[in-house]
Amino acid sequence: MQFGSEFVYLRDHPDESEESVDEDEEVRAFSKRRNSGQDDGKTCMLDILDTAGQEEFSAMRDQYMRTGNAFILIFDVTSRGSLDQAGSIYEWLLKIKGADHVPAADGNVVLVSLSCLENETTVMPRAPPSCAECNAVLSHLSKIINGENGQPGGWHCHFCNTRNDGIEEKDIPTEGTVEYVLAPADTPTDDPSGASPGVIPGAQGVVVLCVDVSGSMGVTTRVPQLQAEWKAMRDKKAGKEYVTRLECMTTAITRHLERLELDTPDRQVAIVTFQSQVQLFGDGRYPPTDVTGDTLISYDGLISTGRHLAEKFELQPIKDSLGTLKEKVCDLSAGGTTALGPALAVCAGVVADKPRSEIILCTDGAANVGVGDVKKDPGFYKKNVALEQVSAAAATSGGTVNILHPLELVRQIRQIAQNNLVATDVRVTLMVHPALLVERNDQERKDGEVSHRIEVDVGNATKSTDMTFSIRQRASNIDTNMAAFPAQAQISFTRKDGARCLRVITMETKATQNREDMEKNLNIAVTGLAAVQKTSALAEGGKNDHAKVHLQNVERLLARGSVGDSQKEEHYIFLEENRELAKELSEQRRGPQTGASADQRFKNLYKKKHASVEQFLGGKKKGKAVKGRITDKKLNQQYYDYEYQPEEEE
């Protein structure tokens, strides 16, 4: 857990502090440096319409204001009346544009990185002692009350100051991060089915490859000339000028299967394909089972079918089924419509009773058969991918979404495999002092939902799952004399071995009413990540103008707070990472996007909303993160073998 600054900033007037319209000299100088030499080559036309103040032009004036992106107010420096008129025009502009006063940005954010669940920490011997009033867990910050005459002691909650009795010395944490085992791990057995000794059968879950084989997957893509010649030199049979989407997909899936066989040889894999119907191949040892007819329009029926087929097919570990799986994948052919919704429902049924499972959906089109049919959309045939629908499914299950050029599929599936699952059934509870309020940055806030405690059902957590929260002071009843405020993250999760655990992280941060103290001690990467996640959530919710203003305000904050070399480096990274996002927000004002452009917008917003803090780290910090990664020599060699495999004789 990290804070956006070394200080929680307490405003003198929480409801009145607003971002100043005029930037100070430092920010103006920075903006000048940033914008110099970045001419986009477009011609700017200055259109002057002199209405002489006539009322009949008022409607035209308002229309100009609504569609304008920038305004220049000119007044006579020798005339007070001219300045007053310019001020009136400014107020009118705000009214016409529907501008809201947005509070000045600050570093009051908290980052909870779920990659920490992969690391071992101190395990406490008994159940977590929690406060009877607010459910905060006993921590190293709690005030301990020693017991008398052999009686158990107690503790004062560091959040609500409630006294709690009945603790022993071994219950008291001595560090900020501890873990409690709520339920023991499953017992490993030597399974006669072929699993490796000591491995829990099915504990790693099932990987279901849900592959689109509809007619559109037969569309070809031109292979770049250099790549085609390179392939021809490697393989006499290669060097094709065009490849289909399905050929790219089968190559990517084959590489992924080979990686799984090395990385997790005991994991089970099943293949599901869909076009006008859904077919389940299992691990390739059985004839395919078809799902057709009325079943395609019944969600419950599809889930039930998936469950039944999961029981019917006994999946072998991939170390034994790799050959048959690759054979089935290579035999796939394209044709028919797109029963995407039914296929996803069947896959959900297959993994319903198998925790820690994954569904990898590979498609290029929108659902137009069975449940999830989007035929009623009049612009359907102009769309490339129904990413809005697919991203909702991914967000619900803790997955990811990517739109890729067909030739990039191998690389992307390899990246997905590298982003390992660290825990399942994850639930995060973040508590701050009752004088503060906390809210999520990756979704819009609804009225009445803000408190000093927030709970989030995450589902599956990977190495890159980073969650940010904003904290702010209550409008009243706050003791501004408090030197520090505590925060506690309670993360309940299921480990890979099946154990149910609770990770408790407790920290405190200093408080200040001096904005300069907060800004000079900013954690640029954390504050930047929080800004990106919140901006993306606002834009997804249709609040494009609010999102743009928020991003600009944070950009000003980071410019002022970039004092040290590492801060300046991370600020530059923040600007570069968000160049496309800022452009996206500006272009959206011209009107809603459709077709492939809309899909690209959803992709960009989805990726930013689920960004990782590692993207915003400076070189030194990022170097430490990279060194901490565990690499497998066999996997590395497998990858290089793809690149440099020798030419085979026919």
XYZ file of C-alpha atoms in Angstrom:
650
model
C 0.000 0.000 0.000
C 1.307 3.439 -0.965
C 0.064 7.000 -0.609
C 0.102 9.685 -3.290
C 2.144 11.944 -1.019
C 3.916 11.834 2.308
C 1.127 14.095 3.573
C -2.664 13.980 3.587
C -3.661 17.482 2.565
C -6.386 19.071 4.710
C -7.994 22.024 2.997
C -8.878 25.112 4.998
C -12.199 25.278 3.139
C -12.983 21.897 1.534
C -15.931 23.163 -0.515
C -14.343 26.384 -1.728
C -10.845 25.477 -2.869
C -10.758 25.459 -6.665
C -8.071 25.159 -9.297
C -6.795 28.613 -10.154
C -7.423 29.720 -13.716
C -4.038 31.460 -13.865
C -0.997 29.195 -13.722
C 2.045 30.426 -11.844
C 5.288 31.222 -13.615
C 6.733 27.737 -13.131
C 3.761 25.997 -14.731
C 3.622 28.477 -17.607
C 7.317 27.932 -18.254
C 6.846 24.171 -18.152
C 3.868 24.300 -20.527
C 5.928 26.406 -22.920
C 8.778 23.880 -22.846
C 6.372 20.987 -23.319
C 4.532 22.482 -26.281
C 7.577 23.839 -28.108
C 8.390 21.986 -31.281
C 5.135 19.998 -31.263
C 3.357 21.650 -34.196
C 0.860 19.138 -35.587
C 1.014 20.775 -39.013
C -2.683 21.672 -39.072
C -3.788 25.124 -40.185
C -5.599 27.202 -37.590
C -8.309 29.443 -39.070
C -9.309 32.614 -37.236
C -12.940 33.428 -38.007
C -13.991 36.910 -36.867
C -17.673 37.855 -36.945
C -18.452 41.430 -35.929
C -22.077 41.459 -34.762
C -21.914 45.022 -33.446
C -23.807 43.825 -30.404
C -27.024 43.230 -32.361
C -29.480 40.925 -30.607
C -30.417 38.944 -33.717
C -26.917 37.431 -33.680
C -27.222 36.106 -30.092
C -28.225 32.582 -31.159
C -25.243 32.410 -33.515
C -22.974 33.677 -30.740
C -24.148 30.971 -28.352
C -23.630 28.307 -31.011
C -20.061 29.493 -31.608
C -19.405 29.245 -27.883
C -20.844 25.733 -27.578
C -18.669 24.344 -30.364
C -15.499 26.310 -29.614
C -12.439 24.641 -28.128
C -10.557 27.795 -27.115
C -11.386 31.453 -26.580
C -9.365 34.665 -26.571
C -10.831 37.559 -24.597
C -9.510 40.969 -25.665
C -10.048 44.138 -23.672
C -8.722 47.676 -23.454
C -6.092 47.936 -20.718
C -6.919 51.640 -20.325
C -10.625 51.049 -19.738
C -12.061 49.497 -16.587
C -15.402 49.084 -18.334
C -13.758 47.020 -21.070
C -12.263 44.690 -18.450
C -15.649 44.316 -16.763
C -17.252 43.394 -20.088
C -14.555 40.781 -20.696
C -15.283 39.353 -17.245
C -18.981 39.154 -18.104
C -18.174 37.316 -21.330
C -16.006 34.879 -19.363
C -18.871 34.122 -16.976
C -21.187 33.674 -19.945
C -18.716 31.245 -21.521
C -18.725 29.133 -18.371
C -22.518 29.078 -18.420
C -22.787 28.171 -22.105
C -20.127 25.447 -21.889
C -21.661 24.021 -18.715
C -18.318 24.250 -16.938
C -18.195 23.156 -13.321
C -15.682 24.397 -10.801
C -13.468 21.425 -10.084
C -11.553 21.190 -6.795
C -7.821 21.584 -7.120
C -6.009 18.270 -7.514
C -4.003 16.861 -4.617
C -2.028 13.780 -3.620
C -4.744 12.327 -1.393
C -4.780 8.924 -3.055
C -4.003 5.371 -1.921
C -2.602 2.554 -4.064
C -3.296 -1.099 -3.231
C -1.166 -3.410 -5.404
C -2.464 -6.970 -5.351
C 0.830 -8.317 -6.682
C 1.916 -8.296 -3.025
C -0.260 -11.382 -2.451
C 2.383 -13.415 -4.254
C 4.976 -12.507 -1.622
C 5.233 -14.262 1.720
C 4.825 -12.268 4.920
C 4.504 -12.847 8.667
C 1.672 -15.279 9.437
C -0.160 -14.700 12.713
C -0.975 -17.773 14.839
C -4.648 -17.090 15.553
C -7.754 -15.517 14.042
C -7.591 -11.748 13.400
C -8.758 -9.682 16.419
C -11.138 -7.047 15.042
C -12.734 -3.962 16.559
C -16.266 -4.507 17.809
C -17.284 -1.070 16.536
C -15.670 -0.584 13.104
C -14.137 -4.015 12.242
C -10.597 -2.663 11.969
C -8.035 -5.397 12.632
C -5.547 -5.085 15.487
C -2.276 -3.660 14.178
C 1.103 -2.341 15.263
C -0.505 1.129 15.467
C -3.119 0.073 18.038
C -2.723 1.238 21.614
C -2.234 -1.877 23.769
C -3.750 -2.220 27.255
C -1.790 -4.642 29.434
C -3.782 -7.222 31.386
C -3.699 -7.340 35.172
C -3.644 -10.294 37.582
C -3.159 -12.805 34.801
C -6.140 -11.503 32.808
C -5.954 -10.973 29.022
C -5.174 -7.456 27.884
C -7.006 -5.222 25.460
C -6.456 -2.555 22.819
C -7.834 0.752 21.664
C -8.808 0.838 17.995
C -6.651 3.335 16.121
C -9.625 4.267 13.904
C -12.576 4.753 16.278
C -10.758 4.582 19.660
C -13.094 1.815 20.876
C -11.703 -0.403 23.639
C -11.535 -4.110 22.796
C -10.637 -6.817 25.332
C -9.358 -10.373 25.136
C -5.988 -10.390 23.385
C -2.720 -12.080 24.229
C 0.800 -10.950 23.461
C 1.122 -13.339 20.511
C -1.906 -11.669 18.885
C -0.155 -8.291 18.634
C 1.465 -7.579 15.228
C 4.889 -5.972 15.292
C 4.954 -4.894 11.642
C 2.645 -3.185 9.177
C 1.855 -6.223 7.000
C 0.656 -9.537 8.439
C -1.415 -12.464 7.220
C -4.043 -14.696 8.809
C -5.002 -18.156 7.533
C -8.804 -18.344 7.645
C -9.069 -21.849 6.168
C -6.250 -24.354 5.550
C -5.004 -25.364 2.134
C -6.308 -28.390 0.305
C -4.345 -31.535 1.091
C -2.018 -32.596 -1.747
C -2.330 -36.214 -2.829
C -0.517 -38.519 -5.189
C -3.291 -38.702 -7.766
C -3.451 -41.859 -9.944
C -4.869 -39.769 -12.812
C -1.375 -38.567 -13.684
C -0.896 -35.329 -11.767
C 2.578 -34.686 -10.442
C 3.209 -35.893 -6.863
C 2.186 -33.352 -4.276
C -0.002 -31.402 -6.716
C -3.638 -30.859 -5.839
C -5.803 -32.236 -8.685
C -7.601 -29.352 -10.381
C -6.110 -26.807 -7.971
C -4.649 -24.804 -10.860
C -8.026 -24.531 -12.550
C -8.886 -25.104 -16.195
C -7.862 -22.967 -19.170
C -10.720 -22.809 -21.688
C -9.793 -21.514 -25.136
C -12.978 -20.076 -26.657
C -12.183 -19.612 -30.357
C -14.222 -17.798 -33.004
C -14.310 -19.826 -36.250
C -17.046 -17.797 -37.966
C -16.789 -16.752 -41.607
C -15.072 -13.442 -40.866
C -12.090 -15.316 -39.429
C -11.275 -16.290 -43.026
C -10.494 -12.671 -43.913
C -6.877 -12.329 -45.003
C -4.193 -9.916 -43.859
C -1.187 -8.978 -45.949
C 2.100 -10.066 -44.398
C 4.741 -7.294 -44.466
C 7.301 -8.038 -47.192
C 10.284 -8.193 -44.855
C 8.483 -10.595 -42.522
C 7.389 -12.806 -45.428
C 10.950 -13.035 -46.789
C 12.308 -13.759 -43.306
C 9.817 -16.625 -42.902
C 10.726 -17.935 -46.356
C 14.406 -18.102 -45.391
C 13.535 -20.055 -42.247
C 11.123 -22.501 -43.825
C 10.825 -23.550 -47.435
C 7.088 -24.042 -46.959
C 6.605 -20.537 -45.578
C 6.787 -17.078 -47.117
C 3.039 -16.639 -47.730
C 2.033 -13.150 -48.820
C -1.379 -13.297 -47.093
C -2.589 -15.055 -43.956
C -6.100 -15.396 -42.566
C -7.141 -14.229 -39.130
C -7.766 -17.839 -38.165
C -4.236 -18.860 -39.225
C -2.803 -16.130 -37.006
C -5.058 -17.238 -34.175
C -4.145 -20.922 -34.424
C -0.434 -20.048 -34.437
C -0.861 -17.907 -31.318
C -2.879 -20.605 -29.539
C -0.321 -23.279 -30.439
C 2.479 -21.180 -28.956
C 0.418 -20.594 -25.828
C -0.257 -24.323 -25.402
C 3.455 -25.060 -25.705
C 4.188 -22.413 -23.075
C 1.575 -23.842 -20.706
C 3.090 -27.317 -21.119
C 6.428 -25.969 -19.873
C 5.119 -23.520 -17.285
C 2.218 -25.490 -15.731
C 2.401 -29.083 -17.027
C -0.382 -30.307 -14.722
C -2.924 -27.705 -15.811
C -5.934 -28.875 -17.796
C -6.945 -27.222 -21.088
C -10.187 -27.439 -23.065
C -11.119 -26.025 -26.473
C -14.504 -24.523 -27.354
C -15.238 -23.139 -30.824
C -18.206 -21.169 -32.074
C -19.760 -20.086 -35.340
C -23.465 -20.758 -36.032
C -23.212 -23.362 -33.291
C -20.973 -24.051 -30.313
C -18.661 -27.071 -30.239
C -16.806 -28.403 -27.200
C -13.723 -30.490 -28.014
C -12.467 -31.044 -24.477
C -8.755 -31.821 -24.615
C -9.050 -33.234 -28.123
C -9.434 -36.918 -27.238
C -13.211 -36.979 -27.750
C -15.509 -36.259 -30.702
C -16.846 -32.686 -30.452
C -20.167 -32.097 -28.710
C -22.463 -29.674 -30.586
C -24.689 -27.103 -28.889
C -27.361 -25.960 -31.354
C -31.016 -25.047 -31.755
C -33.137 -23.653 -28.941
C -30.357 -24.208 -26.420
C -28.553 -21.192 -27.901
C -31.251 -18.811 -26.658
C -31.415 -20.109 -23.074
C -28.768 -18.726 -20.721
C -29.592 -21.212 -17.954
C -29.616 -24.027 -20.475
C -26.182 -23.062 -21.767
C -24.698 -22.885 -18.269
C -26.221 -26.269 -17.459
C -24.847 -27.712 -20.699
C -21.378 -26.436 -19.833
C -21.541 -28.016 -16.376
C -22.708 -31.324 -17.835
C -19.956 -31.372 -20.461
C -17.339 -30.568 -17.813
C -18.401 -33.693 -15.945
C -18.557 -35.750 -19.139
C -15.037 -34.963 -20.347
C -12.167 -36.091 -18.130
C -9.434 -33.646 -19.009
C -5.828 -34.787 -18.924
C -2.954 -32.531 -17.800
C -1.526 -30.582 -20.722
C 1.748 -32.503 -20.460
C -0.260 -35.512 -21.728
C -2.773 -33.749 -24.005
C -0.567 -31.212 -25.821
C -0.338 -33.287 -29.000
C -4.093 -33.818 -29.429
C -4.834 -30.186 -28.532
C -2.425 -28.863 -31.180
C -3.875 -31.255 -33.725
C -7.425 -30.031 -33.108
C -6.356 -26.386 -33.238
C -4.585 -26.844 -36.573
C -7.685 -28.524 -38.068
C -10.004 -25.562 -37.357
C -11.692 -23.912 -40.353
C -13.805 -20.770 -40.729
C -17.487 -20.454 -41.690
C -20.913 -19.423 -40.395
C -22.202 -16.684 -38.106
C -21.063 -15.649 -34.610
C -22.649 -17.330 -31.559
C -20.340 -15.476 -29.187
C -22.808 -15.119 -26.300
C -23.754 -18.813 -26.184
C -20.085 -19.832 -26.372
C -19.178 -17.642 -23.396
C -22.114 -19.040 -21.429
C -21.046 -22.634 -22.155
C -17.467 -21.809 -21.104
C -18.764 -20.228 -17.902
C -20.606 -23.462 -17.171
C -17.482 -25.530 -17.849
C -15.453 -23.597 -15.241
C -18.337 -22.946 -12.808
C -17.191 -25.607 -10.352
C -13.475 -25.217 -11.014
C -11.930 -22.313 -9.068
C -8.875 -20.505 -10.439
C -9.916 -21.183 -14.028
C -9.468 -18.874 -17.023
C -11.419 -18.311 -20.226
C -9.438 -16.892 -23.157
C -11.881 -15.523 -25.734
C -10.462 -15.072 -29.239
C -12.875 -13.288 -31.602
C -13.056 -10.622 -34.293
C -16.808 -9.970 -34.309
C -19.988 -9.167 -32.398
C -22.528 -11.732 -31.239
C -25.356 -12.191 -33.746
C -26.733 -15.598 -32.762
C -28.416 -16.694 -29.535
C -28.036 -14.968 -26.174
C -26.152 -11.697 -26.461
C -27.439 -11.104 -30.006
C -26.715 -7.526 -31.075
C -28.460 -7.687 -34.474
C -30.888 -5.012 -33.363
C -28.031 -2.525 -33.475
C -28.507 -0.735 -36.843
C -24.799 -0.003 -37.135
C -23.723 -3.559 -36.415
C -22.098 -4.276 -39.785
C -19.960 -1.158 -39.456
C -18.434 -2.407 -36.234
C -15.178 -4.286 -36.021
C -15.581 -5.770 -32.536
C -18.387 -5.342 -29.986
C -15.788 -4.397 -27.434
C -18.240 -2.602 -25.167
C -20.095 -5.872 -24.522
C -16.939 -7.987 -24.268
C -15.222 -5.531 -21.898
C -18.188 -5.715 -19.526
C -17.742 -9.489 -19.287
C -14.002 -9.111 -18.770
C -14.442 -6.461 -16.083
C -16.931 -8.627 -14.190
C -14.562 -11.603 -14.167
C -11.356 -9.654 -13.555
C -10.053 -10.244 -17.066
C -8.473 -8.064 -19.741
C -9.400 -6.886 -23.236
C -7.153 -6.210 -26.240
C -7.701 -5.280 -29.880
C -4.756 -6.416 -31.987
C -3.522 -6.673 -35.508
C -3.633 -10.395 -36.411
C 0.159 -10.545 -36.702
C 0.509 -9.386 -33.062
C -1.479 -12.246 -31.546
C 1.468 -14.458 -30.576
C 3.130 -11.610 -28.687
C -0.060 -10.617 -26.864
C -1.029 -14.122 -25.775
C 2.528 -14.543 -24.474
C 2.111 -11.328 -22.450
C -1.184 -12.582 -21.022
C 0.556 -15.770 -19.913
C 3.320 -13.762 -18.219
C 0.770 -11.795 -16.164
C 0.285 -14.663 -13.750
C -2.743 -15.102 -11.550
C -1.693 -14.507 -7.934
C -4.985 -15.112 -6.108
C -8.688 -15.789 -6.621
C -11.892 -14.782 -4.848
C -10.203 -11.532 -3.850
C -12.086 -8.969 -1.781
C -10.457 -5.685 -0.755
C -11.633 -3.570 2.179
C -9.953 -0.200 2.618
C -10.472 1.809 5.800
C -9.337 5.337 6.578
C -9.845 7.489 9.658
C -13.544 8.422 10.204
C -12.595 12.076 9.660
C -11.868 11.160 6.024
C -13.865 9.687 3.143
C -12.654 7.160 0.578
C -13.886 6.300 -2.922
C -12.742 4.238 -5.886
C -11.033 5.842 -8.857
C -11.940 3.200 -11.439
C -15.682 3.812 -11.354
C -18.089 6.706 -11.014
C -19.166 7.722 -7.550
C -22.870 7.563 -6.752
C -24.497 9.829 -4.217
C -24.756 8.362 -0.746
C -22.066 5.738 -1.368
C -19.087 7.544 0.160
C -17.854 6.529 3.600
C -14.558 6.086 5.443
C -14.740 2.373 4.568
C -15.088 0.783 1.144
C -15.334 -2.851 0.015
C -14.506 -4.084 -3.482
C -15.059 -7.575 -4.924
C -12.092 -8.028 -7.248
C -12.440 -11.690 -8.235
C -9.195 -12.842 -9.847
C -6.037 -10.821 -9.163
C -2.926 -10.856 -11.338
C 0.544 -9.401 -10.930
C -0.583 -6.172 -12.591
C -3.802 -5.613 -10.618
C -3.378 -2.166 -9.060
C -6.287 -0.371 -7.417
C -6.313 3.306 -6.515
C -8.629 5.175 -4.169
C -9.148 8.872 -3.483
C -9.446 10.152 0.068
C -10.809 13.521 1.150
C -11.801 15.151 4.383
C -15.357 15.411 5.596
C -16.926 18.850 5.285
C -17.034 19.221 9.059
C -16.167 17.543 12.362
C -12.508 17.074 11.512
C -9.693 17.593 13.948
C -7.167 19.491 11.840
C -4.658 19.228 14.675
C -4.166 15.479 14.110
C -0.557 14.811 13.170
C -1.252 11.632 11.171
C -4.111 9.539 9.804
C -4.174 5.706 9.654
C -5.279 3.560 6.724
C -5.793 -0.197 6.607
C -6.260 -2.565 3.680
C -7.871 -5.920 4.493
C -7.463 -8.294 1.549
C -9.232 -11.648 1.763
C -8.204 -14.101 -0.942
C -7.695 -17.721 -1.895
C -4.121 -18.808 -2.523
C -3.078 -21.112 -5.337
C -2.929 -24.023 -2.886
C -6.565 -23.437 -1.876
C -5.929 -21.760 1.491
C -8.248 -18.890 2.381
C -6.251 -15.997 3.840
C -6.565 -12.430 5.060
C -3.700 -10.034 4.346
C -3.800 -6.920 6.564
C -1.707 -3.877 5.630
C -1.760 -0.947 8.059
C 0.018 2.355 7.542
C -0.327 5.956 8.537
C 0.533 9.170 6.759
C 1.264 12.619 8.097
C -1.267 15.434 7.785
C -0.737 19.011 6.650
C -2.696 22.133 5.806
C 0.195 23.455 3.746
C -0.347 22.651 0.063
C 3.328 23.194 -0.703
C 4.359 20.427 1.735
C 1.977 18.003 0.040
C 3.078 18.908 -3.493
C 6.826 18.740 -2.888
C 6.495 15.246 -1.402
C 4.319 13.751 -4.130
C 4.649 10.151 -5.249
C 4.299 11.041 -8.934
C 3.732 7.471 -10.161
C 0.949 6.718 -7.661
C -0.792 10.085 -8.105
C -0.482 9.769 -11.880
C -1.941 6.254 -11.927
C -4.883 7.387 -9.782
C -5.518 10.285 -12.176
C -5.481 8.006 -15.216
C -7.873 5.481 -13.676
C -10.306 8.188 -12.583
C -10.127 10.033 -15.908
C -10.845 6.830 -17.835
C -13.795 5.975 -15.580
C -15.271 9.456 -16.053
C -14.856 9.244 -19.834
C -16.451 5.788 -19.959
C -19.378 7.198 -17.993
C -19.927 9.919 -20.588
C -18.418 12.758 -18.527
C -15.833 13.640 -21.122
C -15.436 17.318 -20.163
C -15.092 16.477 -16.474
C -12.491 13.843 -17.344
C -10.479 16.306 -19.421
C -10.500 18.966 -16.691
C -9.474 16.410 -14.059
C -6.537 15.201 -16.155
C -5.397 18.776 -16.776
C -5.626 19.650 -13.085
C -3.513 16.651 -12.101
C -1.026 17.517 -14.832
C -0.617 20.973 -13.262
C -0.256 19.409 -9.817
C 2.480 17.046 -10.995
C 4.293 19.895 -12.751
C 4.403 21.858 -9.506
C 5.393 18.793 -7.489
C 8.201 17.616 -9.787
C 11.148 18.848 -7.746
C 13.622 15.967 -7.585
C 15.137 14.149 -10.559
C 13.055 10.989 -10.049
C 9.878 13.074 -9.767
C 10.685 14.914 -12.999
C 11.360 11.624 -14.763
C 8.061 10.109 -13.623
C 6.231 13.307 -14.563
C 7.622 13.046 -18.094
C 6.542 9.394 -18.241
C 3.061 10.432 -17.086
C 2.788 12.957 -19.924
C 3.998 10.468 -22.532
C 1.765 7.648 -21.279
C -1.296 9.904 -21.459
C -0.674 11.668 -24.731
C -3.150 9.382 -26.513
C -5.674 9.641 -23.672
C -5.632 13.447 -23.813
C -6.052 13.292 -27.592
C -8.939 10.856 -27.167
C -10.730 13.227 -24.794
C -10.280 16.165 -27.170
C -11.547 14.257 -30.212
C -14.606 12.997 -28.360
C -15.894 16.570 -28.095
C -16.372 16.589 -31.866
C -19.041 13.926 -31.583
C -19.502 10.249 -30.636
C -17.327 7.764 -32.445
C -18.674 4.687 -34.236
C -17.388 1.473 -35.737
C -13.720 0.637 -35.377
C -13.004 4.086 -33.912
C -15.433 3.417 -31.061
C -13.785 0.048 -30.433
C -10.375 1.687 -30.336
C -11.695 4.252 -27.852
C -13.063 1.490 -25.600
C -9.753 -0.326 -25.820
C -7.782 2.770 -24.832
C -10.086 3.664 -21.946
C -10.200 0.062 -20.703
C -6.412 -0.239 -20.735
C -5.965 3.057 -18.900
C -8.605 2.210 -16.306
C -6.751 -1.033 -15.585
C -3.244 0.406 -15.873
C -0.474 -0.699 -13.533
C 1.752 1.588 -11.486
C 4.798 -0.003 -13.120
C 3.946 1.898 -16.317
C 4.574 5.199 -14.520
C 7.740 4.335 -12.598
C 11.082 5.957 -13.305
C 14.070 3.960 -14.471
C 15.546 3.233 -11.048
C 12.275 2.042 -9.505
C 11.299 0.127 -12.618
C 14.697 -1.571 -12.618
C 14.056 -2.903 -9.135
C 10.659 -4.222 -10.241
C 12.153 -5.955 -13.287
C 14.912 -7.564 -11.200
C 12.241 -8.974 -8.927
C 10.657 -10.921 -11.758
C 11.293 -14.645 -11.895
C 12.228 -15.937 -15.332
C 12.265 -19.514 -16.527
C 15.208 -20.531 -18.710
C 13.128 -23.170 -20.492
C 10.467 -20.608 -21.416
C 13.097 -18.157 -22.639
C 14.749 -20.827 -24.760
C 11.394 -21.852 -26.203
C 10.776 -18.269 -27.305
C 14.214 -17.913 -28.930
C 13.735 -21.232 -30.696
C 10.685 -19.762 -32.446
C 12.789 -16.864 -33.672
C 15.844 -18.800 -34.790
C 14.738 -22.349 -35.553
C 16.951 -23.921 -38.239
C 15.642 -24.637 -41.703
C 14.318 -28.181 -41.980
C 14.964 -30.484 -44.889
C 11.930 -31.810 -46.752
